[in-house]
Amino acid sequence: MHRISYLLTDGFQVLSLATQAVFEFANIAAQEPFYTVEHFSLTGGTVRSSLGLALDTQPLEAPRLADTWIIVGVTNPLPTQSSPQTLEFLRRAQAHARRTVGICTGAFILAEAGLLAGRRATTHWAYAHEMQRRYPDVSVEPDRIYIVDGAIWTSAGMTAGLDLALGLVEKDLGADIARSVARKLVMHHYRSGGQSQHSEMLQLAPKSDRIQRALEHARKHLSHPLSVEELAEVVNLSPRQFSRVFSAETGQSPAKAIEGLRLEAARLMIEQSRHSLDVVARETGFRDRRHMREVFLRGFGIPPQAVRRDARTPPRS
């Protein structure tokens, strides 16, 4: 039996508790009570979420053994700091646990305890740069769903915790059980840890239907040249009008936005398929493999080969 212990603080983000459904349905899929779940806080008793949900917890008492500790984040991690007792407990507990996990801004608590020093980690995109500023000895990767570095797992914000929990299940019980759980939870797609936190279409967020239509056209025809003239014709504007309206609504030029869509599509193809890089470059509209590499280095800081390698590398336990 695998004991999972959640560490909560007042103001915790309630969506983090949704990860417990992953372990519940893993038990059902495995046809045995593989996981048990408990809740803890520093002094025990009632802990309230940011929305006011009250949850009863047990106090942290050494020695408290668990196979996996999951540190739950709060909605805003910046104003507060963890108690010295909590940080000391985590340092001791991490030495005995199989894994220590920070969901969303729970990574800040792990960093405070020194457990992320010299490691790769991620957190909610809105706080990633602040985390890097506060903890320069941590290699913060702000554009990842979750990261596994040895026995430390960290996830991006909100629903990314579900992907991390499925990653834990896959590590413990295998890919078939993880896929079964994802289907039962009606998760459209189980995202690997290397995937981006962002959708380029969401980030552009055009205000009008006509610019949305142009972007949808571009997304469906990335292998085409996609000139301004072509996109303008789709929405019945002159090229000059289209460029002006597009930039006003998205904050980017059409060329820059299309490059972002190509980059996102290429990364997904690299992560999720076995197509050669030449095929990926052609299908997503880059001039050739070399051009795609240049754009990857500019956009992600790593070449396409590194993205494929990360997607195929199994998590370290």
Short mmCIF file of N, CA, C and O in Angstrom, two decimals, residues 167-299:
data_model
loop_
_atom_site.label_atom_id
_atom_site.label_comp_id
_atom_site.label_asym_id
_atom_site.label_seq_id
_atom_site.Cartn_x
_atom_site.Cartn_y
_atom_site.Cartn_z
N GLY A 167 0.87 11.04 -13.90
CA GLY A 167 2.27 10.62 -14.05
C GLY A 167 2.73 9.75 -12.89
O GLY A 167 3.45 8.77 -13.08
N LEU A 168 2.30 10.09 -11.68
CA LEU A 168 2.62 9.27 -10.51
C LEU A 168 2.00 7.88 -10.65
O LEU A 168 2.65 6.86 -10.37
N VAL A 169 0.74 7.84 -11.08
CA VAL A 169 0.06 6.55 -11.25
C VAL A 169 0.75 5.72 -12.32
O VAL A 169 0.95 4.51 -12.15
N GLU A 170 1.13 6.37 -13.41
CA GLU A 170 1.83 5.63 -14.47
C GLU A 170 3.14 5.06 -13.95
O GLU A 170 3.51 3.92 -14.27
N LYS A 171 3.85 5.83 -13.15
CA LYS A 171 5.10 5.35 -12.59
C LYS A 171 4.88 4.17 -11.65
O LYS A 171 5.66 3.20 -11.65
N ASP A 172 3.80 4.21 -10.86
CA ASP A 172 3.54 3.17 -9.87
C ASP A 172 2.87 1.94 -10.45
O ASP A 172 3.21 0.80 -10.09
N LEU A 173 1.89 2.16 -11.34
CA LEU A 173 1.02 1.06 -11.75
C LEU A 173 1.03 0.79 -13.25
O LEU A 173 0.37 -0.14 -13.70
N GLY A 174 1.74 1.63 -14.02
CA GLY A 174 1.86 1.37 -15.45
C GLY A 174 0.96 2.25 -16.30
O GLY A 174 -0.01 2.85 -15.83
N ALA A 175 1.30 2.30 -17.60
CA ALA A 175 0.60 3.18 -18.53
C ALA A 175 -0.85 2.77 -18.75
O ALA A 175 -1.72 3.63 -18.94
N ASP A 176 -1.14 1.47 -18.73
CA ASP A 176 -2.51 1.03 -18.96
C ASP A 176 -3.45 1.53 -17.87
O ASP A 176 -4.57 1.99 -18.15
N ILE A 177 -3.02 1.45 -16.62
CA ILE A 177 -3.84 1.95 -15.51
C ILE A 177 -4.01 3.46 -15.62
O ILE A 177 -5.11 4.00 -15.43
N ALA A 178 -2.92 4.17 -15.95
CA ALA A 178 -3.01 5.64 -16.08
C ALA A 178 -4.00 6.03 -17.18
O ALA A 178 -4.79 6.96 -17.00
N ARG A 179 -3.96 5.34 -18.31
CA ARG A 179 -4.90 5.64 -19.39
C ARG A 179 -6.34 5.34 -18.97
O ARG A 179 -7.27 6.08 -19.30
N SER A 180 -6.53 4.25 -18.22
CA SER A 180 -7.87 3.91 -17.74
C SER A 180 -8.40 5.00 -16.83
O SER A 180 -9.57 5.39 -16.92
N VAL A 181 -7.55 5.52 -15.94
CA VAL A 181 -7.96 6.59 -15.03
C VAL A 181 -8.31 7.84 -15.82
O VAL A 181 -9.32 8.50 -15.56
N ALA A 182 -7.48 8.19 -16.81
CA ALA A 182 -7.74 9.38 -17.62
C ALA A 182 -9.09 9.27 -18.32
O ALA A 182 -9.85 10.25 -18.40
N ARG A 183 -9.41 8.09 -18.84
CA ARG A 183 -10.70 7.90 -19.51
C ARG A 183 -11.85 8.06 -18.52
O ARG A 183 -12.86 8.69 -18.81
N LYS A 184 -11.70 7.46 -17.33
CA LYS A 184 -12.78 7.55 -16.34
C LYS A 184 -13.00 8.99 -15.88
O LYS A 184 -14.11 9.38 -15.53
N LEU A 185 -11.95 9.78 -15.85
CA LEU A 185 -12.07 11.18 -15.44
C LEU A 185 -12.42 12.10 -16.61
O LEU A 185 -12.46 13.31 -16.45
N VAL A 186 -12.64 11.50 -17.78
CA VAL A 186 -13.01 12.24 -18.99
C VAL A 186 -11.97 13.32 -19.27
O VAL A 186 -12.30 14.47 -19.58
N MET A 187 -10.72 12.97 -19.13
CA MET A 187 -9.63 13.86 -19.51
C MET A 187 -9.35 13.63 -20.98
O MET A 187 -8.96 12.54 -21.38
N HIS A 188 -9.59 14.67 -21.77
CA HIS A 188 -9.51 14.54 -23.22
C HIS A 188 -8.14 14.05 -23.66
O HIS A 188 -8.01 13.25 -24.58
N HIS A 189 -7.08 14.53 -22.98
CA HIS A 189 -5.74 14.14 -23.38
C HIS A 189 -4.84 14.20 -22.15
O HIS A 189 -4.79 15.21 -21.46
N TYR A 190 -4.16 13.11 -21.90
CA TYR A 190 -3.20 13.06 -20.79
C TYR A 190 -1.90 13.71 -21.26
O TYR A 190 -1.21 13.20 -22.12
N ARG A 191 -1.58 14.87 -20.70
CA ARG A 191 -0.42 15.63 -21.15
C ARG A 191 0.84 15.15 -20.47
O ARG A 191 0.88 14.97 -19.25
N SER A 192 1.89 14.97 -21.23
CA SER A 192 3.18 14.61 -20.66
C SER A 192 3.80 15.82 -19.98
O SER A 192 3.43 16.96 -20.26
N GLY A 193 4.76 15.58 -19.11
CA GLY A 193 5.35 16.68 -18.36
C GLY A 193 6.05 17.71 -19.20
O GLY A 193 6.14 18.87 -18.81
N GLY A 194 6.54 17.31 -20.38
CA GLY A 194 7.29 18.26 -21.19
C GLY A 194 6.44 19.24 -21.96
O GLY A 194 6.97 20.15 -22.59
N GLN A 195 5.12 19.10 -21.91
CA GLN A 195 4.29 19.98 -22.71
C GLN A 195 4.19 21.38 -22.12
O GLN A 195 4.43 21.61 -20.94
N SER A 196 3.79 22.31 -23.00
CA SER A 196 3.68 23.71 -22.62
C SER A 196 2.47 23.97 -21.73
O SER A 196 1.44 23.32 -21.85
N GLN A 197 2.59 24.95 -20.84
CA GLN A 197 1.45 25.40 -20.04
C GLN A 197 0.50 26.25 -20.88
O GLN A 197 -0.63 26.49 -20.47
N HIS A 198 0.95 26.73 -22.02
CA HIS A 198 0.19 27.74 -22.75
C HIS A 198 -0.32 27.22 -24.08
O HIS A 198 0.29 26.38 -24.72
N SER A 199 -1.42 27.78 -24.52
CA SER A 199 -1.91 27.60 -25.88
C SER A 199 -1.71 28.92 -26.61
O SER A 199 -2.14 29.97 -26.13
N GLU A 200 -1.06 28.85 -27.75
CA GLU A 200 -0.80 30.08 -28.50
C GLU A 200 -2.10 30.78 -28.88
O GLU A 200 -2.20 31.99 -28.85
N MET A 201 -3.13 29.99 -29.24
CA MET A 201 -4.42 30.59 -29.61
C MET A 201 -5.03 31.34 -28.45
O MET A 201 -5.59 32.43 -28.60
N LEU A 202 -4.94 30.77 -27.24
CA LEU A 202 -5.48 31.45 -26.07
C LEU A 202 -4.69 32.71 -25.74
O LEU A 202 -5.22 33.72 -25.33
N GLN A 203 -3.38 32.62 -25.91
CA GLN A 203 -2.52 33.76 -25.57
C GLN A 203 -2.79 34.94 -26.49
O GLN A 203 -2.73 36.09 -26.06
N LEU A 204 -3.09 34.68 -27.76
CA LEU A 204 -3.37 35.77 -28.69
C LEU A 204 -4.69 36.46 -28.36
O LEU A 204 -4.81 37.67 -28.44
N ALA A 205 -5.71 35.68 -27.97
CA ALA A 205 -6.99 36.20 -27.48
C ALA A 205 -7.55 37.34 -28.32
O ALA A 205 -7.76 38.45 -27.83
N PRO A 206 -7.85 37.11 -29.60
CA PRO A 206 -8.43 38.19 -30.42
C PRO A 206 -9.82 38.57 -29.92
O PRO A 206 -10.55 37.74 -29.40
N LYS A 207 -10.17 39.83 -30.12
CA LYS A 207 -11.45 40.33 -29.60
C LYS A 207 -12.60 40.13 -30.58
O LYS A 207 -13.76 40.10 -30.17
N SER A 208 -12.32 40.02 -31.87
CA SER A 208 -13.39 39.94 -32.85
C SER A 208 -13.42 38.57 -33.51
O SER A 208 -12.42 37.86 -33.58
N ASP A 209 -14.60 38.23 -34.03
CA ASP A 209 -14.77 36.95 -34.71
C ASP A 209 -13.92 36.87 -35.97
O ASP A 209 -13.43 35.79 -36.33
N ARG A 210 -13.73 37.99 -36.65
CA ARG A 210 -13.01 37.93 -37.92
C ARG A 210 -11.54 37.58 -37.72
O ARG A 210 -10.97 36.80 -38.50
N ILE A 211 -10.91 38.12 -36.66
CA ILE A 211 -9.52 37.76 -36.41
C ILE A 211 -9.43 36.33 -35.89
O ILE A 211 -8.50 35.59 -36.21
N GLN A 212 -10.43 35.92 -35.12
CA GLN A 212 -10.48 34.52 -34.68
C GLN A 212 -10.58 33.59 -35.89
O GLN A 212 -9.92 32.54 -35.95
N ARG A 213 -11.40 33.97 -36.89
CA ARG A 213 -11.54 33.15 -38.10
C ARG A 213 -10.22 33.07 -38.86
O ARG A 213 -9.84 32.00 -39.37
N ALA A 214 -9.51 34.18 -38.91
CA ALA A 214 -8.22 34.18 -39.61
C ALA A 214 -7.23 33.26 -38.91
O ALA A 214 -6.48 32.51 -39.57
N LEU A 215 -7.22 33.28 -37.58
CA LEU A 215 -6.32 32.41 -36.84
C LEU A 215 -6.70 30.94 -36.99
O LEU A 215 -5.83 30.08 -37.09
N GLU A 216 -7.99 30.65 -37.00
CA GLU A 216 -8.44 29.27 -37.20
C GLU A 216 -8.03 28.79 -38.59
O GLU A 216 -7.59 27.64 -38.76
N HIS A 217 -8.17 29.65 -39.58
CA HIS A 217 -7.73 29.31 -40.93
C HIS A 217 -6.24 29.01 -40.93
O HIS A 217 -5.79 28.02 -41.53
N ALA A 218 -5.47 29.86 -40.27
CA ALA A 218 -4.02 29.66 -40.22
C ALA A 218 -3.67 28.35 -39.54
O ALA A 218 -2.82 27.58 -40.01
N ARG A 219 -4.33 28.06 -38.42
CA ARG A 219 -4.02 26.84 -37.66
C ARG A 219 -4.30 25.59 -38.49
O ARG A 219 -3.57 24.60 -38.39
N LYS A 220 -5.34 25.64 -39.33
CA LYS A 220 -5.70 24.47 -40.13
C LYS A 220 -4.87 24.36 -41.41
O LYS A 220 -4.93 23.33 -42.10
N HIS A 221 -4.12 25.40 -41.76
CA HIS A 221 -3.37 25.40 -43.01
C HIS A 221 -1.91 25.83 -42.77
O HIS A 221 -1.34 26.57 -43.56
N LEU A 222 -1.32 25.33 -41.71
CA LEU A 222 0.04 25.76 -41.36
C LEU A 222 1.07 25.36 -42.41
O LEU A 222 2.13 25.99 -42.52
N SER A 223 0.78 24.32 -43.18
CA SER A 223 1.74 23.92 -44.22
C SER A 223 1.74 24.88 -45.41
O SER A 223 2.62 24.81 -46.26
N HIS A 224 0.76 25.80 -45.46
CA HIS A 224 0.69 26.79 -46.53
C HIS A 224 1.59 28.00 -46.19
O HIS A 224 1.95 28.20 -45.03
N PRO A 225 1.92 28.82 -47.17
CA PRO A 225 2.73 30.02 -46.88
C PRO A 225 2.05 30.99 -45.92
O PRO A 225 2.69 31.67 -45.13
N LEU A 226 0.69 31.12 -46.00
CA LEU A 226 -0.08 31.98 -45.10
C LEU A 226 0.38 33.44 -45.16
O LEU A 226 0.78 34.03 -44.16
N SER A 227 0.27 34.01 -46.32
CA SER A 227 0.61 35.42 -46.47
C SER A 227 -0.47 36.30 -45.85
O SER A 227 -1.59 35.86 -45.60
N VAL A 228 -0.14 37.57 -45.63
CA VAL A 228 -1.12 38.52 -45.12
C VAL A 228 -2.28 38.64 -46.10
O VAL A 228 -3.44 38.75 -45.70
N GLU A 229 -1.98 38.57 -47.39
CA GLU A 229 -3.01 38.67 -48.40
C GLU A 229 -4.02 37.52 -48.28
O GLU A 229 -5.23 37.74 -48.38
N GLU A 230 -3.51 36.32 -48.05
CA GLU A 230 -4.40 35.16 -47.91
C GLU A 230 -5.30 35.30 -46.69
O GLU A 230 -6.51 35.07 -46.75
N LEU A 231 -4.71 35.68 -45.55
CA LEU A 231 -5.48 35.81 -44.32
C LEU A 231 -6.49 36.96 -44.41
O LEU A 231 -7.62 36.85 -43.92
N ALA A 232 -6.09 38.04 -45.03
CA ALA A 232 -7.00 39.18 -45.19
C ALA A 232 -8.20 38.80 -46.05
O ALA A 232 -9.34 39.20 -45.78
N GLU A 233 -7.95 37.98 -47.08
CA GLU A 233 -9.04 37.56 -47.96
C GLU A 233 -10.05 36.69 -47.21
O GLU A 233 -11.26 36.77 -47.47
N VAL A 234 -9.58 35.88 -46.27
CA VAL A 234 -10.46 35.01 -45.49
C VAL A 234 -11.52 35.83 -44.74
O VAL A 234 -12.67 35.41 -44.59
N VAL A 235 -11.14 37.03 -44.28
CA VAL A 235 -12.05 37.83 -43.47
C VAL A 235 -12.53 39.08 -44.21
O VAL A 235 -13.06 40.02 -43.60
N ASN A 236 -12.31 39.12 -45.52
CA ASN A 236 -12.83 40.21 -46.37
C ASN A 236 -12.32 41.59 -45.96
O ASN A 236 -13.08 42.55 -45.86
N LEU A 237 -11.03 41.67 -45.68
CA LEU A 237 -10.38 42.95 -45.40
C LEU A 237 -9.24 43.13 -46.38
O LEU A 237 -8.72 42.17 -46.95
N SER A 238 -8.84 44.38 -46.56
CA SER A 238 -7.63 44.63 -47.35
C SER A 238 -6.42 44.21 -46.52
O SER A 238 -6.49 44.18 -45.27
N PRO A 239 -5.31 43.85 -47.15
CA PRO A 239 -4.12 43.47 -46.38
C PRO A 239 -3.71 44.54 -45.36
O PRO A 239 -3.32 44.21 -44.23
N ARG A 240 -3.81 45.79 -45.76
CA ARG A 240 -3.41 46.87 -44.84
C ARG A 240 -4.36 46.94 -43.65
O ARG A 240 -3.92 47.06 -42.50
N GLN A 241 -5.69 46.87 -43.92
CA GLN A 241 -6.66 46.88 -42.82
C GLN A 241 -6.45 45.67 -41.90
O GLN A 241 -6.49 45.78 -40.67
N PHE A 242 -6.25 44.52 -42.51
CA PHE A 242 -6.08 43.29 -41.72
C PHE A 242 -4.88 43.40 -40.78
O PHE A 242 -4.98 43.08 -39.59
N SER A 243 -3.76 43.84 -41.30
CA SER A 243 -2.55 43.95 -40.47
C SER A 243 -2.78 44.90 -39.31
O SER A 243 -2.35 44.63 -38.17
N ARG A 244 -3.45 46.03 -39.58
CA ARG A 244 -3.70 47.01 -38.52
C ARG A 244 -4.63 46.45 -37.45
O ARG A 244 -4.35 46.55 -36.25
N VAL A 245 -5.74 45.83 -37.87
CA VAL A 245 -6.70 45.29 -36.92
C VAL A 245 -6.09 44.12 -36.15
O VAL A 245 -6.28 43.99 -34.93
N PHE A 246 -5.36 43.25 -36.85
CA PHE A 246 -4.74 42.08 -36.20
C PHE A 246 -3.79 42.51 -35.09
O PHE A 246 -3.85 41.99 -33.97
N SER A 247 -2.93 43.46 -35.40
CA SER A 247 -1.96 43.93 -34.40
C SER A 247 -2.65 44.60 -33.22
O SER A 247 -2.25 44.42 -32.07
N ALA A 248 -3.73 45.36 -33.49
CA ALA A 248 -4.45 46.05 -32.42
C ALA A 248 -5.11 45.04 -31.48
O ALA A 248 -5.16 45.25 -30.26
N GLU A 249 -5.61 43.91 -32.02
CA GLU A 249 -6.36 42.97 -31.20
C GLU A 249 -5.47 41.94 -30.50
O GLU A 249 -5.83 41.44 -29.43
N THR A 250 -4.34 41.61 -31.09
CA THR A 250 -3.50 40.54 -30.52
C THR A 250 -2.19 41.05 -29.93
O THR A 250 -1.54 40.34 -29.16
N GLY A 251 -1.81 42.27 -30.30
CA GLY A 251 -0.53 42.79 -29.82
C GLY A 251 0.66 42.24 -30.57
O GLY A 251 1.81 42.47 -30.18
N GLN A 252 0.41 41.50 -31.66
CA GLN A 252 1.48 40.91 -32.46
C GLN A 252 1.20 41.16 -33.94
O GLN A 252 0.06 41.35 -34.34
N SER A 253 2.25 41.13 -34.73
CA SER A 253 2.07 41.18 -36.17
C SER A 253 1.56 39.82 -36.65
O SER A 253 1.77 38.80 -35.97
N PRO A 254 0.89 39.76 -37.81
CA PRO A 254 0.45 38.46 -38.32
C PRO A 254 1.61 37.47 -38.46
O PRO A 254 1.47 36.29 -38.12
N ALA A 255 2.74 37.94 -38.95
CA ALA A 255 3.89 37.04 -39.14
C ALA A 255 4.36 36.44 -37.83
O ALA A 255 4.67 35.24 -37.74
N LYS A 256 4.43 37.27 -36.78
CA LYS A 256 4.88 36.78 -35.48
C LYS A 256 3.89 35.78 -34.90
O LYS A 256 4.27 34.75 -34.33
N ALA A 257 2.61 36.06 -35.05
CA ALA A 257 1.59 35.15 -34.53
C ALA A 257 1.61 33.81 -35.25
O ALA A 257 1.51 32.75 -34.62
N ILE A 258 1.77 33.84 -36.56
CA ILE A 258 1.81 32.60 -37.33
C ILE A 258 3.03 31.79 -36.94
O ILE A 258 2.98 30.57 -36.82
N GLU A 259 4.14 32.45 -36.71
CA GLU A 259 5.34 31.74 -36.25
C GLU A 259 5.08 31.03 -34.93
O GLU A 259 5.50 29.90 -34.71
N GLY A 260 4.34 31.71 -34.02
CA GLY A 260 4.01 31.08 -32.75
C GLY A 260 3.13 29.86 -32.92
O GLY A 260 3.32 28.85 -32.24
N LEU A 261 2.15 29.94 -33.82
CA LEU A 261 1.29 28.79 -34.10
C LEU A 261 2.09 27.64 -34.70
O LEU A 261 1.88 26.47 -34.35
N ARG A 262 3.00 27.95 -35.59
CA ARG A 262 3.85 26.90 -36.18
C ARG A 262 4.71 26.25 -35.11
O ARG A 262 4.87 25.02 -35.08
N LEU A 263 5.24 27.07 -34.23
CA LEU A 263 6.13 26.56 -33.18
C LEU A 263 5.36 25.62 -32.24
O LEU A 263 5.85 24.54 -31.88
N GLU A 264 4.15 26.03 -31.85
CA GLU A 264 3.35 25.20 -30.97
C GLU A 264 2.98 23.88 -31.65
O GLU A 264 3.08 22.80 -31.04
N ALA A 265 2.56 23.95 -32.91
CA ALA A 265 2.18 22.73 -33.63
C ALA A 265 3.37 21.81 -33.82
O ALA A 265 3.25 20.58 -33.68
N ALA A 266 4.53 22.37 -34.12
CA ALA A 266 5.72 21.55 -34.31
C ALA A 266 6.12 20.85 -33.02
O ALA A 266 6.48 19.66 -33.03
N ARG A 267 6.06 21.56 -31.91
CA ARG A 267 6.44 20.93 -30.65
C ARG A 267 5.49 19.77 -30.31
O ARG A 267 5.93 18.71 -29.87
N LEU A 268 4.19 19.98 -30.52
CA LEU A 268 3.24 18.90 -30.25
C LEU A 268 3.51 17.70 -31.14
O LEU A 268 3.45 16.54 -30.68
N MET A 269 3.81 17.92 -32.41
CA MET A 269 4.13 16.81 -33.31
C MET A 269 5.38 16.07 -32.86
O MET A 269 5.45 14.84 -32.90
N ILE A 270 6.37 16.82 -32.42
CA ILE A 270 7.62 16.20 -31.98
C ILE A 270 7.39 15.37 -30.73
O ILE A 270 7.92 14.26 -30.59
N GLU A 271 6.59 15.90 -29.80
CA GLU A 271 6.34 15.20 -28.53
C GLU A 271 5.45 13.98 -28.71
O GLU A 271 5.63 12.97 -28.02
N GLN A 272 4.50 14.05 -29.63
CA GLN A 272 3.44 13.04 -29.67
C GLN A 272 3.52 12.10 -30.86
O GLN A 272 2.71 11.18 -30.97
N SER A 273 4.47 12.29 -31.77
CA SER A 273 4.55 11.43 -32.94
C SER A 273 5.99 10.97 -33.14
O SER A 273 6.91 11.45 -32.48
N ARG A 274 6.14 10.08 -34.10
CA ARG A 274 7.47 9.60 -34.46
C ARG A 274 7.91 10.13 -35.84
O ARG A 274 8.83 9.60 -36.45
N HIS A 275 7.22 11.15 -36.33
CA HIS A 275 7.61 11.74 -37.60
C HIS A 275 9.03 12.31 -37.51
O HIS A 275 9.44 12.82 -36.47
N SER A 276 9.75 12.22 -38.61
CA SER A 276 11.09 12.82 -38.64
C SER A 276 10.97 14.33 -38.52
O SER A 276 9.92 14.92 -38.80
N LEU A 277 12.07 14.97 -38.14
CA LEU A 277 12.06 16.43 -38.01
C LEU A 277 11.85 17.10 -39.36
O LEU A 277 11.27 18.19 -39.43
N ASP A 278 12.30 16.46 -40.43
CA ASP A 278 12.05 17.02 -41.77
C ASP A 278 10.55 17.04 -42.07
O ASP A 278 10.04 18.03 -42.61
N VAL A 279 9.85 15.98 -41.71
CA VAL A 279 8.40 15.92 -41.93
C VAL A 279 7.69 16.94 -41.06
O VAL A 279 6.78 17.65 -41.51
N VAL A 280 8.10 17.05 -39.78
CA VAL A 280 7.49 18.02 -38.88
C VAL A 280 7.65 19.42 -39.43
O VAL A 280 6.69 20.22 -39.45
N ALA A 281 8.85 19.75 -39.88
CA ALA A 281 9.10 21.09 -40.42
C ALA A 281 8.20 21.37 -41.63
O ALA A 281 7.60 22.45 -41.74
N ARG A 282 8.08 20.38 -42.51
CA ARG A 282 7.26 20.57 -43.71
C ARG A 282 5.78 20.72 -43.36
O ARG A 282 5.09 21.60 -43.89
N GLU A 283 5.28 19.87 -42.46
CA GLU A 283 3.85 19.88 -42.12
C GLU A 283 3.43 21.14 -41.37
O GLU A 283 2.27 21.52 -41.40
N THR A 284 4.35 21.76 -40.67
CA THR A 284 4.00 22.93 -39.87
C THR A 284 4.45 24.24 -40.52
O THR A 284 4.33 25.30 -39.92
N GLY A 285 4.94 24.16 -41.76
CA GLY A 285 5.15 25.38 -42.54
C GLY A 285 6.50 26.04 -42.43
O GLY A 285 6.67 27.17 -42.93
N PHE A 286 7.48 25.39 -41.80
CA PHE A 286 8.82 25.96 -41.79
C PHE A 286 9.50 25.70 -43.14
O PHE A 286 9.18 24.72 -43.83
N ARG A 287 10.44 26.55 -43.50
CA ARG A 287 11.10 26.40 -44.81
C ARG A 287 11.79 25.05 -44.91
O ARG A 287 11.73 24.37 -45.92
N ASP A 288 12.47 24.68 -43.82
CA ASP A 288 13.17 23.40 -43.77
C ASP A 288 13.52 23.12 -42.31
O ASP A 288 13.18 23.89 -41.41
N ARG A 289 14.21 22.02 -42.10
CA ARG A 289 14.57 21.61 -40.73
C ARG A 289 15.46 22.65 -40.04
O ARG A 289 15.32 22.90 -38.85
N ARG A 290 16.37 23.25 -40.81
CA ARG A 290 17.27 24.25 -40.22
C ARG A 290 16.49 25.47 -39.76
O ARG A 290 16.75 26.00 -38.68
N HIS A 291 15.54 25.93 -40.57
CA HIS A 291 14.71 27.07 -40.18
C HIS A 291 13.94 26.76 -38.90
O HIS A 291 13.85 27.59 -37.99
N MET A 292 13.37 25.55 -38.82
CA MET A 292 12.63 25.16 -37.61
C MET A 292 13.55 25.18 -36.38
O MET A 292 13.14 25.64 -35.31
N ARG A 293 14.75 24.73 -36.53
CA ARG A 293 15.70 24.73 -35.41
C ARG A 293 15.98 26.15 -34.94
O ARG A 293 16.01 26.42 -33.73
N GLU A 294 16.16 27.07 -35.89
CA GLU A 294 16.42 28.47 -35.52
C GLU A 294 15.26 29.05 -34.71
O GLU A 294 15.47 29.76 -33.71
N VAL A 295 14.02 28.75 -35.15
CA VAL A 295 12.86 29.29 -34.46
C VAL A 295 12.71 28.63 -33.08
O VAL A 295 12.33 29.29 -32.11
N PHE A 296 12.98 27.35 -32.96
CA PHE A 296 12.93 26.68 -31.66
C PHE A 296 13.93 27.29 -30.69
O PHE A 296 13.60 27.54 -29.52
N LEU A 297 15.13 27.55 -31.15
CA LEU A 297 16.14 28.13 -30.27
C LEU A 297 15.72 29.53 -29.82
O LEU A 297 15.93 29.90 -28.66
N ARG A 298 15.12 30.27 -30.72
CA ARG A 298 14.67 31.61 -30.39
C ARG A 298 13.46 31.57 -29.45
O ARG A 298 13.36 32.37 -28.52
N GLY A 299 12.55 30.64 -29.67
CA GLY A 299 11.33 30.59 -28.88
C GLY A 299 11.45 29.84 -27.57
O GLY A 299 10.88 30.25 -26.56
#
